[in-house]
Coordinates of C-alpha atoms in Angstrom, one line a residue:
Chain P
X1 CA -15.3 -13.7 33.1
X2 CA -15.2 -9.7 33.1
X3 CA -11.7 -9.9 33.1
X4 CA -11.4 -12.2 29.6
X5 CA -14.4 -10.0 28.3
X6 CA -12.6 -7.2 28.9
X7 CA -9.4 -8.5 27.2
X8 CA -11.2 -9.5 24.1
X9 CA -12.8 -5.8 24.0
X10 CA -9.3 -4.5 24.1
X11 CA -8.1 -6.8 21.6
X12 CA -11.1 -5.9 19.1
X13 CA -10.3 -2.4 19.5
X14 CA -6.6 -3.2 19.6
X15 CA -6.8 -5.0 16.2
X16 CA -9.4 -2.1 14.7
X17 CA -6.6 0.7 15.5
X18 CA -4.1 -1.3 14.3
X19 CA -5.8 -2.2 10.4
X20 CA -6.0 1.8 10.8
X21 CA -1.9 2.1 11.2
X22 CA -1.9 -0.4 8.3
X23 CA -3.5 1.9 6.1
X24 CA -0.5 4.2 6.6
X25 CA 1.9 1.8 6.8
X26 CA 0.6 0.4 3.0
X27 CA 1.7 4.1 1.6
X28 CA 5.0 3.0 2.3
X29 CA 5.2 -0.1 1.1
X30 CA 3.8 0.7 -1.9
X31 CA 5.9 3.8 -3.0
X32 CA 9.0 1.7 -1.3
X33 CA 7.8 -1.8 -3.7
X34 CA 7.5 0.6 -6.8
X35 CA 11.3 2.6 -6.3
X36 CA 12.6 1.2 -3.5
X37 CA 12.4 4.5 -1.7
X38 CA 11.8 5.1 1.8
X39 CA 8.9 7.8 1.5
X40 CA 9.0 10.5 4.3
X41 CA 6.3 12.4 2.6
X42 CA 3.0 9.8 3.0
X43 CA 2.5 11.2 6.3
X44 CA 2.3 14.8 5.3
X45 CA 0.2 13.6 2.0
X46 CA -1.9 11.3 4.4
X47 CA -2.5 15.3 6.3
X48 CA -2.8 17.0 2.7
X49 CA -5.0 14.9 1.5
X50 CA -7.4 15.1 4.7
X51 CA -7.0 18.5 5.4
X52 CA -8.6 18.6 1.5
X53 CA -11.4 16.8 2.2
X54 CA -12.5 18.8 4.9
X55 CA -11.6 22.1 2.8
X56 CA -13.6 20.8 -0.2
X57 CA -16.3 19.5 2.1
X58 CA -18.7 22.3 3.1
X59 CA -18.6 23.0 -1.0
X60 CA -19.5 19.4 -2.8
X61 CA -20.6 17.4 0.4
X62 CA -18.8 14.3 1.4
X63 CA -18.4 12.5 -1.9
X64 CA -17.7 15.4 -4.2
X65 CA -14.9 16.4 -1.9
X66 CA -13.9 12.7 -1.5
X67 CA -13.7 12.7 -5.9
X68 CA -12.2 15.8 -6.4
X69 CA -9.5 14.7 -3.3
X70 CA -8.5 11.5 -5.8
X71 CA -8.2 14.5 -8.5
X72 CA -5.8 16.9 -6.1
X73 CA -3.4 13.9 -5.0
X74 CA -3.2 12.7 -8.5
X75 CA -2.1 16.1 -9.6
X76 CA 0.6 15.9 -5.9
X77 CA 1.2 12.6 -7.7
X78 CA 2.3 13.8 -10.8
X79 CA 4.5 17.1 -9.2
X80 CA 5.9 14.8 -7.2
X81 CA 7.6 12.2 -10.1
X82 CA 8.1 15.8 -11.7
X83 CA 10.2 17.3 -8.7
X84 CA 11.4 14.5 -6.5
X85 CA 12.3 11.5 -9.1
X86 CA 12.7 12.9 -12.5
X87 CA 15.3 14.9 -11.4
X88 CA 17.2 12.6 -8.9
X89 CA 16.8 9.8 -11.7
X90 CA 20.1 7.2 -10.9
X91 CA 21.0 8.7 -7.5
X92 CA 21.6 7.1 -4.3
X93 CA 18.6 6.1 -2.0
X94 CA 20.0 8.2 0.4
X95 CA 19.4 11.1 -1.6
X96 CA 15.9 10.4 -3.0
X97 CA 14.9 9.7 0.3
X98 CA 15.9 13.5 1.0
X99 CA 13.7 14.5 -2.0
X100 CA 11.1 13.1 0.0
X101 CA 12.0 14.6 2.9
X102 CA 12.1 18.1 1.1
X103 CA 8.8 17.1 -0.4
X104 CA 6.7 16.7 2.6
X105 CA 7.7 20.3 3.7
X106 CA 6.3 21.8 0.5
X107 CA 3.3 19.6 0.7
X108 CA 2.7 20.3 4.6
X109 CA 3.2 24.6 3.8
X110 CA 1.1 24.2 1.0
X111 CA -1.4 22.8 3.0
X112 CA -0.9 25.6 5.5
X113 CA -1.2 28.1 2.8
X114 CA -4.3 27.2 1.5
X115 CA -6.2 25.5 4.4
X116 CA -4.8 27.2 7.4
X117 CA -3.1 26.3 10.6
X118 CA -6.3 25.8 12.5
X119 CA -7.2 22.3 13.7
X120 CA -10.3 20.5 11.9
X121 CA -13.2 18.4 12.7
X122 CA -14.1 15.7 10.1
X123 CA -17.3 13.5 11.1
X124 CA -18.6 10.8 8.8
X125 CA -22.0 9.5 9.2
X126 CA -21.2 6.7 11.4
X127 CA -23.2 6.1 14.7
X128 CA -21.4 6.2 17.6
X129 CA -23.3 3.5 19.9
X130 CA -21.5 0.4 19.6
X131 CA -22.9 -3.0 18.2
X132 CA -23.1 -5.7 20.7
X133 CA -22.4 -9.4 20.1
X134 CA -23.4 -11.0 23.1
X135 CA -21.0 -8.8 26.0
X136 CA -18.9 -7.8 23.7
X137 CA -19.3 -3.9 22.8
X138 CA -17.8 -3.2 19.2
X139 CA -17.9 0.7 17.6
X140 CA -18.9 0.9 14.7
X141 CA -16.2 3.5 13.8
X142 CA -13.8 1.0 14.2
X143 CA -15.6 -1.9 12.1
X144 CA -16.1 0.7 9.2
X145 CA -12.3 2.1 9.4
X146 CA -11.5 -2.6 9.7
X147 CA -14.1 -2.5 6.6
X148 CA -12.3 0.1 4.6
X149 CA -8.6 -0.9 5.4
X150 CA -9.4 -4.7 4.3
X151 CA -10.6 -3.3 1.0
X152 CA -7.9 -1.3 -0.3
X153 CA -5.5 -3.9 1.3
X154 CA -7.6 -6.6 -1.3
X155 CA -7.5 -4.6 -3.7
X156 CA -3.9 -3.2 -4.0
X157 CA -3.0 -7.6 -3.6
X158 CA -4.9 -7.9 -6.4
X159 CA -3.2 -5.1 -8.3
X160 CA -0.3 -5.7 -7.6
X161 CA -0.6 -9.4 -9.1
X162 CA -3.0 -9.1 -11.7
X163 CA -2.2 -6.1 -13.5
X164 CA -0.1 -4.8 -16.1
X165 CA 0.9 -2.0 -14.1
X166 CA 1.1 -3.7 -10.8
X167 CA 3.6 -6.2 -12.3
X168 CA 6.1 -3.5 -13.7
X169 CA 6.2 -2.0 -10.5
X170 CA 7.6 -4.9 -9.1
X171 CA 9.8 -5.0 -11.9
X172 CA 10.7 -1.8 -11.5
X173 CA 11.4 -2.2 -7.7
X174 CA 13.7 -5.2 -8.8
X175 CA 15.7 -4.4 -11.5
X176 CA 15.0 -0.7 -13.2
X177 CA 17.4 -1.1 -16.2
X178 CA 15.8 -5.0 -17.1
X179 CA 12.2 -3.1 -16.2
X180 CA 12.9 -0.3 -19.2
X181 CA 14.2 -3.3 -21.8
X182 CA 10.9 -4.9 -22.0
X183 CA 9.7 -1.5 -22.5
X184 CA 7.8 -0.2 -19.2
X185 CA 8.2 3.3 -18.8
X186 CA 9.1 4.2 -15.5
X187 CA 8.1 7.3 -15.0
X188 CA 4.4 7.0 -16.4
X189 CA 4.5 3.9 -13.7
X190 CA 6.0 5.9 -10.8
X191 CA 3.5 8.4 -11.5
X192 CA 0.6 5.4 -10.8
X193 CA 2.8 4.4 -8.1
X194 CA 2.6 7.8 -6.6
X195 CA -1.3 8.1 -7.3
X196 CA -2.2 5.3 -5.8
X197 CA -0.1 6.2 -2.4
X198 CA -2.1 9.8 -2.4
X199 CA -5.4 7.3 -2.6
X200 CA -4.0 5.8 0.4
X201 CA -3.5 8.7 2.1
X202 CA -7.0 10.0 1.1
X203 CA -8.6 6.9 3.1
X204 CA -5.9 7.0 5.6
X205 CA -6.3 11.0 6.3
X206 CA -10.4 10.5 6.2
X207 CA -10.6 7.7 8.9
X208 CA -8.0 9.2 11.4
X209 CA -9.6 12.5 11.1
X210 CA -12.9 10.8 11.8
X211 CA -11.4 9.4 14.6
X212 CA -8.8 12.1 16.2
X213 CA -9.8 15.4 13.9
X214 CA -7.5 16.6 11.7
X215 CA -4.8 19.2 12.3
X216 CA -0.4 18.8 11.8
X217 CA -0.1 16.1 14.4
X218 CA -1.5 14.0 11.8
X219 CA 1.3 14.0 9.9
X220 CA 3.1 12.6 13.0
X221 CA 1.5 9.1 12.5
X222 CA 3.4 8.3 9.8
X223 CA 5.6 7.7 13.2
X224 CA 3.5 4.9 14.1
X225 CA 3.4 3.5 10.5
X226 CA 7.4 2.9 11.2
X227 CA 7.0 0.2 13.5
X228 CA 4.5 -1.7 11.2
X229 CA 6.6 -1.4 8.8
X230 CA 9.7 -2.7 10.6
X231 CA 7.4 -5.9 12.1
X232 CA 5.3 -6.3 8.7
X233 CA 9.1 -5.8 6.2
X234 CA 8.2 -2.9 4.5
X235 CA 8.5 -4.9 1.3
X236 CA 5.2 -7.2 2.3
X237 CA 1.5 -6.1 1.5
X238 CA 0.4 -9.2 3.5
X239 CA 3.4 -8.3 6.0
X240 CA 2.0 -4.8 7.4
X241 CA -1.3 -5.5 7.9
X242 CA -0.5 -8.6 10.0
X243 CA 1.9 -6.1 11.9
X244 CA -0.9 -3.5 12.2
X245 CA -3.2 -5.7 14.1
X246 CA -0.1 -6.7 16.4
X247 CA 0.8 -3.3 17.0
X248 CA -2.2 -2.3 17.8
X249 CA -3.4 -5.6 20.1
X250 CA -0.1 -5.5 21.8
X251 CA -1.1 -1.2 22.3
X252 CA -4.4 -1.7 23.7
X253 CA -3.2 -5.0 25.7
X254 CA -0.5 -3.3 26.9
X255 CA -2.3 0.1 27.9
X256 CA -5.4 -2.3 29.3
X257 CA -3.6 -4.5 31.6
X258 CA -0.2 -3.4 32.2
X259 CA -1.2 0.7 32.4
X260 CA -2.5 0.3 35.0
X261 CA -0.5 -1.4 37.1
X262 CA 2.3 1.7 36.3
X263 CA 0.2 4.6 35.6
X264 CA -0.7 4.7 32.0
X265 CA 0.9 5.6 28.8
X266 CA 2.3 2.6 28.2
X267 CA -0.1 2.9 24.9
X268 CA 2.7 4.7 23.1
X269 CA 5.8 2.9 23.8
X270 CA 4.6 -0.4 22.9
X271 CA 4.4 -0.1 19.4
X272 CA 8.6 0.4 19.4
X273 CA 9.0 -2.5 22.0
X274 CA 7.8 -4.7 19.8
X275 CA 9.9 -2.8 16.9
X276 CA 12.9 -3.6 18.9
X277 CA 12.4 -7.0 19.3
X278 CA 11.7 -8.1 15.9
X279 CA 14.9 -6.1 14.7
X280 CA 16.6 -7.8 17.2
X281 CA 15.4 -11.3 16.2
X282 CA 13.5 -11.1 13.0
X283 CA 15.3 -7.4 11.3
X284 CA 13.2 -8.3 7.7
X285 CA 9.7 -8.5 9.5
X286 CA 7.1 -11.1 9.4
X287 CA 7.1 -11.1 5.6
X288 CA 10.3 -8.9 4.5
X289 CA 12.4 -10.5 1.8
X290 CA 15.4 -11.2 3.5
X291 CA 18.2 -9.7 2.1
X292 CA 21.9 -10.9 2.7
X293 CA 24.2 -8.1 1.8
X294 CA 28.1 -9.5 1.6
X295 CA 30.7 -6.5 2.6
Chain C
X1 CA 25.4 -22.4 -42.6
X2 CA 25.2 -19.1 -42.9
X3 CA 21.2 -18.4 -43.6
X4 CA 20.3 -16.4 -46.4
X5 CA 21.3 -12.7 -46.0
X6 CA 18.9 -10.3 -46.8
X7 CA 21.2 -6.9 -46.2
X8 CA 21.8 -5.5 -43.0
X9 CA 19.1 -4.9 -40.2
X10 CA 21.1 -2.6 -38.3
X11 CA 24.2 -0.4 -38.5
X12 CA 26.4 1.7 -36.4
X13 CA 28.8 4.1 -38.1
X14 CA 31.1 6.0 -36.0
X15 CA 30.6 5.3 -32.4
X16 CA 32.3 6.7 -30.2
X17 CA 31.3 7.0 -26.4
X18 CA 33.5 8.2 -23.5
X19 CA 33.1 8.3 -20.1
X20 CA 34.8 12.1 -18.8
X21 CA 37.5 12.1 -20.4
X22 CA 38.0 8.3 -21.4
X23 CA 37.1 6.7 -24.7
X24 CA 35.0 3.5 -24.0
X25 CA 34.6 3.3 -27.7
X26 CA 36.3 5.4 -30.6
X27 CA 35.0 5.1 -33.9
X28 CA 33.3 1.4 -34.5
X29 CA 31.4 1.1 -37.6
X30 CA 29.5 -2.4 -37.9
X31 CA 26.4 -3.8 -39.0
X32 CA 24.0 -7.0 -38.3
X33 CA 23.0 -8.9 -41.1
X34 CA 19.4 -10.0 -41.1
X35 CA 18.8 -13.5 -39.8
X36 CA 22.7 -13.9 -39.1
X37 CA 24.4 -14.7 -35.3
X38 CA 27.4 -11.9 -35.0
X39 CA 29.7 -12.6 -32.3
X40 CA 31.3 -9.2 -30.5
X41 CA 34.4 -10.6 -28.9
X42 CA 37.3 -8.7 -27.4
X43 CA 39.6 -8.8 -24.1
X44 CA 38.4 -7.6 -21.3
X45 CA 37.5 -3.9 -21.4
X46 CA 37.6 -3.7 -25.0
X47 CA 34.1 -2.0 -24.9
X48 CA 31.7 -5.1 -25.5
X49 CA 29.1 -4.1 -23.1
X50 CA 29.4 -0.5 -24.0
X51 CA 28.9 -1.2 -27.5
X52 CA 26.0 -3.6 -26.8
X53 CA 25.1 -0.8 -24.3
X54 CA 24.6 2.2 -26.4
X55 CA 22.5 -0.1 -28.9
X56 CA 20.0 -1.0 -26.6
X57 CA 20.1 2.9 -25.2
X58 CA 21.3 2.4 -21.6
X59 CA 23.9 4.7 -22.6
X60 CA 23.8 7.5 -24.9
X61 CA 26.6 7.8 -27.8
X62 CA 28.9 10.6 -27.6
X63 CA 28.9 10.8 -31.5
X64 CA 27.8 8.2 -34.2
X65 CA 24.8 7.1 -36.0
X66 CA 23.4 3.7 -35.1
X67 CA 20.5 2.7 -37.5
X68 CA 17.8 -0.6 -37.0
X69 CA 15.4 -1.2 -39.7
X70 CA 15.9 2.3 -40.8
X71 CA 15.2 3.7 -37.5
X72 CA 17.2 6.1 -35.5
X73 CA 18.6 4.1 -32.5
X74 CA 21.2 6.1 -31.3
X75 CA 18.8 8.0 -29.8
X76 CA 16.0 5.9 -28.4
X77 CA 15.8 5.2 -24.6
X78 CA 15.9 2.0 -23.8
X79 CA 12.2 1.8 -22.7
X80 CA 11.5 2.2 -26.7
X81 CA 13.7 -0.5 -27.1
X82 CA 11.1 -3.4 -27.1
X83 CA 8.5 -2.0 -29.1
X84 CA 11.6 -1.4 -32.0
X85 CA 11.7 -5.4 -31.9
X86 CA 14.5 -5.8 -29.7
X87 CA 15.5 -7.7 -27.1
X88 CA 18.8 -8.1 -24.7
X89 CA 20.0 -9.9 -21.8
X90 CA 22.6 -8.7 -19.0
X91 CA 25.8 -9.9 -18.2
X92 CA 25.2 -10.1 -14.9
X93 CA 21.6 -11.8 -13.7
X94 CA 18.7 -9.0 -13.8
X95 CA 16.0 -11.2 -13.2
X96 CA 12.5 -10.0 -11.3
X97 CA 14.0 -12.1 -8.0
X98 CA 10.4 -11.4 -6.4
X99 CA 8.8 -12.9 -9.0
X100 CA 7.5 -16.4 -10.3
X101 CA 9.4 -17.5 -13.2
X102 CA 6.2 -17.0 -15.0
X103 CA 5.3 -13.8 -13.9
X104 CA 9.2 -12.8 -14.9
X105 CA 8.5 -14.1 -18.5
X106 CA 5.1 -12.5 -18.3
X107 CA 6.5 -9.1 -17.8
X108 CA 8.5 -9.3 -21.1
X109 CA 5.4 -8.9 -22.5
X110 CA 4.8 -5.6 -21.1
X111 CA 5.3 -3.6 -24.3
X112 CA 2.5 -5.9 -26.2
X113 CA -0.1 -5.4 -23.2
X114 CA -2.4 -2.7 -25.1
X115 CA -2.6 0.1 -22.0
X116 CA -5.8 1.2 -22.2
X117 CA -7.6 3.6 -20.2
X118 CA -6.8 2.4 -16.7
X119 CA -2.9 1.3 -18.0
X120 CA -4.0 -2.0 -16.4
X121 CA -5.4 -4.5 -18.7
X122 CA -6.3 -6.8 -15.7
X123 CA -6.3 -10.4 -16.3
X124 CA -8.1 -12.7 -14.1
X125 CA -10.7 -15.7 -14.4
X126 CA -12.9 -15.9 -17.6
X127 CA -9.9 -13.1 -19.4
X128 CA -10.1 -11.6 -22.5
X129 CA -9.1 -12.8 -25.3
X130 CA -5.8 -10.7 -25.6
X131 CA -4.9 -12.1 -22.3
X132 CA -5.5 -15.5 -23.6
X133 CA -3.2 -14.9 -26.3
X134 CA 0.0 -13.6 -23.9
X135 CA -0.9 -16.3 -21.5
X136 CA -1.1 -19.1 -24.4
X137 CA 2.4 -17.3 -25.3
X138 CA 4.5 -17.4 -22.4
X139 CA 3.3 -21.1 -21.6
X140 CA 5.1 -21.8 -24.9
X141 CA 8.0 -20.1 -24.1
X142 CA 8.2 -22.0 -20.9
X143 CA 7.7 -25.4 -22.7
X144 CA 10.5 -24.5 -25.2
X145 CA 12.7 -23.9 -22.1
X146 CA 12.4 -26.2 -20.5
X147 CA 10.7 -24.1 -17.6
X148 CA 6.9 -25.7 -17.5
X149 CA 7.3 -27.5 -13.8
X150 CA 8.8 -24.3 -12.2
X151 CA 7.2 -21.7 -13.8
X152 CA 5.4 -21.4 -9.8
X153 CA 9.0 -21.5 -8.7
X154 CA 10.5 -17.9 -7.2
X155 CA 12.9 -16.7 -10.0
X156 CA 15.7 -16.2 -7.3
X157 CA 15.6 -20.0 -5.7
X158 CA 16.8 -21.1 -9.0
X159 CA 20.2 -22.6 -9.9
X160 CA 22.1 -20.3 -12.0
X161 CA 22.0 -21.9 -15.5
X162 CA 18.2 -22.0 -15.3
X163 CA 17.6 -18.2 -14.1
X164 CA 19.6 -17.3 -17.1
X165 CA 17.0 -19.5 -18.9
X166 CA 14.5 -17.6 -17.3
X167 CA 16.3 -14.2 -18.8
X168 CA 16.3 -15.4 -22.3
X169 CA 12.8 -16.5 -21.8
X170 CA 12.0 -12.9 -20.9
X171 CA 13.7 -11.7 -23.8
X172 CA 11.7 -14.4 -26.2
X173 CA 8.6 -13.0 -25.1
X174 CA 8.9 -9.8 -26.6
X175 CA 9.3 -11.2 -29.7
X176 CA 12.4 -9.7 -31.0
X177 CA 13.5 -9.3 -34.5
X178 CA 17.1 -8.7 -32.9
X179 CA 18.2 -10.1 -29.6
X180 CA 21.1 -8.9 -27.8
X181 CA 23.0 -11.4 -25.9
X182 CA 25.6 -10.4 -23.2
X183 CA 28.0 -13.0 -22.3
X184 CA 25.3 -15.4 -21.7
X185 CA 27.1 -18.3 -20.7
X186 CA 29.9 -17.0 -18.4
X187 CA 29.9 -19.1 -15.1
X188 CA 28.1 -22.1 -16.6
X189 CA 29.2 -25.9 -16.7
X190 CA 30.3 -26.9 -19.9
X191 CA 27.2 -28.9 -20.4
X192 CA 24.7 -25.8 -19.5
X193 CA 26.8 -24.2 -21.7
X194 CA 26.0 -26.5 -25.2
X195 CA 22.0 -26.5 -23.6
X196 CA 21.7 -23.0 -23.6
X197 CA 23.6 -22.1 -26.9
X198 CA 21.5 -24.7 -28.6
X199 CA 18.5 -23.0 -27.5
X200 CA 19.7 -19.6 -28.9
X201 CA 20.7 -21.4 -32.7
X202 CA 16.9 -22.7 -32.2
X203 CA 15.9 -19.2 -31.8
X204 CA 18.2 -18.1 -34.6
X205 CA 17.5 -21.0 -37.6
X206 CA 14.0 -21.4 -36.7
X207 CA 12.3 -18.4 -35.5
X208 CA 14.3 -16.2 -37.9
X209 CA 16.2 -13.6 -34.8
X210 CA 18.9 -11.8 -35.5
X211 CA 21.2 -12.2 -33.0
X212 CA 24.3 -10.3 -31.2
X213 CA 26.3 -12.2 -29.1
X214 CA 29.1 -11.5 -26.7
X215 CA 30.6 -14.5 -25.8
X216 CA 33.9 -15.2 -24.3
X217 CA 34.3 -19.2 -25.1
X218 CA 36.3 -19.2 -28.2
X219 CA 34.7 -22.7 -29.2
X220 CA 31.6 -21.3 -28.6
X221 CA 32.0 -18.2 -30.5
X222 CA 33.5 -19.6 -33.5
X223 CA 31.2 -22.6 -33.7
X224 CA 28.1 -20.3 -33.6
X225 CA 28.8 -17.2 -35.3
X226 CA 28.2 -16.3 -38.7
X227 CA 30.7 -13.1 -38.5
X228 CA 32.5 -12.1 -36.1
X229 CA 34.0 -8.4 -34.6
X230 CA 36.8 -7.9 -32.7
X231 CA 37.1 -5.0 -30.4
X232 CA 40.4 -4.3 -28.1
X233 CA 40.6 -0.7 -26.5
X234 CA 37.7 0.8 -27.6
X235 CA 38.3 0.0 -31.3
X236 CA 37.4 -2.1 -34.0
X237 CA 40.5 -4.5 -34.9
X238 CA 38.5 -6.6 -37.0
X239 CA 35.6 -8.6 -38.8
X240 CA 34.8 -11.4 -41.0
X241 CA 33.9 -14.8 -40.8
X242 CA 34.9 -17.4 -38.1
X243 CA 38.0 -18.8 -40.1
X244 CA 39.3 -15.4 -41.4
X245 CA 39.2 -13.9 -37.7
X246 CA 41.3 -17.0 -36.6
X247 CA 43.9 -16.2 -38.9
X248 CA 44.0 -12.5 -38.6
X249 CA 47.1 -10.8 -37.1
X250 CA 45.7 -8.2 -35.1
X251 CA 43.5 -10.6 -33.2
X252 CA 46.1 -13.2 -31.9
X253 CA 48.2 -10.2 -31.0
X254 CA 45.4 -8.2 -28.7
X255 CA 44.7 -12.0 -26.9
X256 CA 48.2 -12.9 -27.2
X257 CA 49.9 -9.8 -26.7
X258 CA 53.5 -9.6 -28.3
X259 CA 55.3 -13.2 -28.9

């Protein structure tokens, strides 16, 4: 009975952690769904934009910073269509993928430059004795981070289908020259595209720094946002929150029950075990559109 | 057959656009009449798509004036193109493949959306009454097509003659005054063929479009086409009606070649 208490402890938390990887994972998809651009940047935006709302915190309090955060990445948002797209309008993936690249340097000095190099505590309100249901032990931290990644994940469904904007991103994503035709602008809508990825990162950089403090590394998880991304098909809304939960369950499973029997840190390779198999078996993810390319 | 003329809608003088050093087009001068089918036809890499290209702004002429309703459109991008009034199709399928054929047909009416504040315009439940109205629109578009039952269907699961249905339902819903067709039949069975042309005179006699065709069926061509120009090597060989183009030289030599 401890033993499957136990499990279903680890699983919770498993699942929690994972929703949070989701978060960062949903940066991607949604800059990749809008251009279909690999963007190296959302983990040095997800750091920006954290970094930010500790910097602005001590000045307007919690929500102020939190508002005038959405402000700063919406401005990022903007310089970025302005220095990374605009100009590399028509090239290869490859290459805007570089922009991005190149633009997560700037954006990762800049934070350096104005915020400093020194490593950050960020604390939100939350109490840190768990809620019990029956045995079970669940932190609250977890269930507010679970809380906050299910809404965004709602909402940006719901965009995504029942907006204006929302559908000409997908247009965009499919066919760019048939998108312009019927008249959507695509920069004005890469611009949206990139806001809302900086919004992301906002929630993204505010729960992991509630949870791990926030300093460079942070810019690191965008590493464990890959494998979601390659379980969940990085073209799937639905498809990397699924794979969020897995990564984390099989992370905490793995960590739980096999860690010990080999001495621990098994935590951090499972996440790309599980990567490898579904490339091996399933290389468009849970939900990925597959995509047959003849040669 | 021809409907009544009421002077040219658009005009192109002097086109010429070249890719580095070589001329795609050299010197075209044309016009649309206004309510009139005008067939663009031309062997292969006479500069049919360029032409229909540089109208609808995907590329930029080198030098020319191209004129639509007495708007500049030589210079327009092609995400103005839409709220001029005009429409186009591609040669080769450039349908949403992600999305419903619905939502595909939906998105044509992107440039009608008003944008508002949030650039959103949601529509959901209980909508407002502007969503109403494009809703109301595409399901008529649909019906016309023939596209009701698999408007939930994925664009890309479609047979070929139907997603290119799909395409000219997009273009419908922007509610052209000039719609630009790109060989819009090629790869279709003969019968698709006569179904989907006989949606586009529909378009044409009933609902007043202008319309540009490029069209590579011969029996199509001159069957549909009020006038027609011929194109071979970037140039202008020539125009006039169906019977006079038949006839004409130039023509049988640039398909023939020398006899």
């Amino acid at each position: 009975m401890g033993d499957l208490i136990y499990a279903i402890e680890l699983l919770t938390t498993g699942v929690f952690t994972g929703l949070m990887y989701s978060m960062v994972a949903l940066g991607f998809v949604l800059i990749f769904k809008a251009s279909s651009v690999f963007n190296y940047a959302q983990g040095a935006m997800t750091l920006f934009a954290a970094l930010t709302v500790v910097g602005l915190m001590p000045h307007l309090g919690l929500a102020g910073s939190l508002l005038a955060t959405v402000a700063v990445m919406c401005v990022m948002a903007v310089v970025a269509e302005r220095i990374v797209f605009r100009p590399l309008m028509g090239a290869s993936q490859l290459t805007i993928f570089m922009g991005t690249v190149g633009f997560a340097s700037i954006l990762e000095g800049a934070a350096q430059i104005v915020w400093g190099t020194k490593p950050q505590g960020l604390k939100l309100d939350i109490p840190v004795e768990p809620l019990k249901f029956g045995e079970l032990l669940v932190s609250r931290q977890d269930l507010f981070a679970a809380a906050v990644a299910g809404v965004f994940v709602g909402a940006l469904v719901w965009f995504f289908r029942n907006t204006r904007t929302g559908l000409a991103l997908r247009a965009i994503a499919d066919d760019p020259a048939a998108a312009q035709v019927v008249g959507i602008k695509l920069r004005r809508v890469w611009a949206i595209a990139w806001a809302l990825a900086g919004a992301i990162a906002i929630a993204a950089g505010v729960l992991w720094g509630n949870r791990i403090g926030v300093h460079f590394a942070m810019s690191l998880i965008a590493l464990k946002a890959l494998p979601v991304l390659i379980i969940g098909g990085i073209d799937s809304v639905a498809g990397v929150i699924v794979a969020g939960m897995i990564v984390g369950a099989a992370e905490a499973l793995g960590e739980g029950f096999i860690g010990t029997y080999i001495g621990g840190g098994v935590q951090d390779v499972m996440a790309y075990i599980v990567a490898l198999l579904f490339l091996m078996f399933r290389p468009s993810g849970l939900f990925g559109q597959s995509t047959i390319l003849r040669v | 057959m021809t409907p009544q003329v009421a002077g040219p809608v658009l005009r192109a003088t002097g086109i010429h656009l070249s890719f580095g050093g070589v001329a795609a087009l050299s010197g075209v001068d044309f016009f649309v009449n206004s309510g009139e089918i005008l067939s663009i036809i031309g062997p292969n890499g006479a500069g049919k798509t360029s032409l229909l290209n540089v109208i609808s702004g995907v590329f930029r002429v080198s030098h020319g004036e191209i004129s639509f309703e007495g708007r500049d459109l030589a210079r327009s991008p092609a995400e103005d193109l839409a709220r001029m009034g005009i429409a186009r199709t591609f040669q080769n399928l450039a349908l949403f493949k992600g999305m419903t054929v619905e939502e595909n047909v939906l998105v044509g009416r992107h440039a009608l959306m008003s944008s508002g504040v949030l650039a959103c315009g949601a529509w959901w439940g209980k909508a407002s009454g502007e969503e109403a109205t494009h809703r109301a629109r595409v399901a008529e578009i649909l019906k016309f097509l023939g596209l009701w039952e698999l408007r939930h269907a994925r664009a890309d699961t479609l047979a070929y003659g139907l997603q290119k249905r799909v395409e000219l339902g997009r273009a419908m819903a922007v509610e052209p005054r000039l719609l630009l067709l790109d060989e819009p039949t090629a790869g279709m069975s003969h019968a698709e063929k006569s179904e989907f042309m006989s949606y586009v005179l529909d378009l044409n006699r009933t609902r007043r479009i202008t319309i540009i065709l490029i069209e590579h069926d011969m029996g199509v061509v001159m069957k549909m086409s009020d006038r027609i120009v011929v194109l071979d090597h970037g140039v202008k060989i020539a125009e006039g009606v169906p019977d006079e183009i038949v006839e004409n030289r130039d023509v049988i030599h640039a398909y023939l070649g020398e006899q």
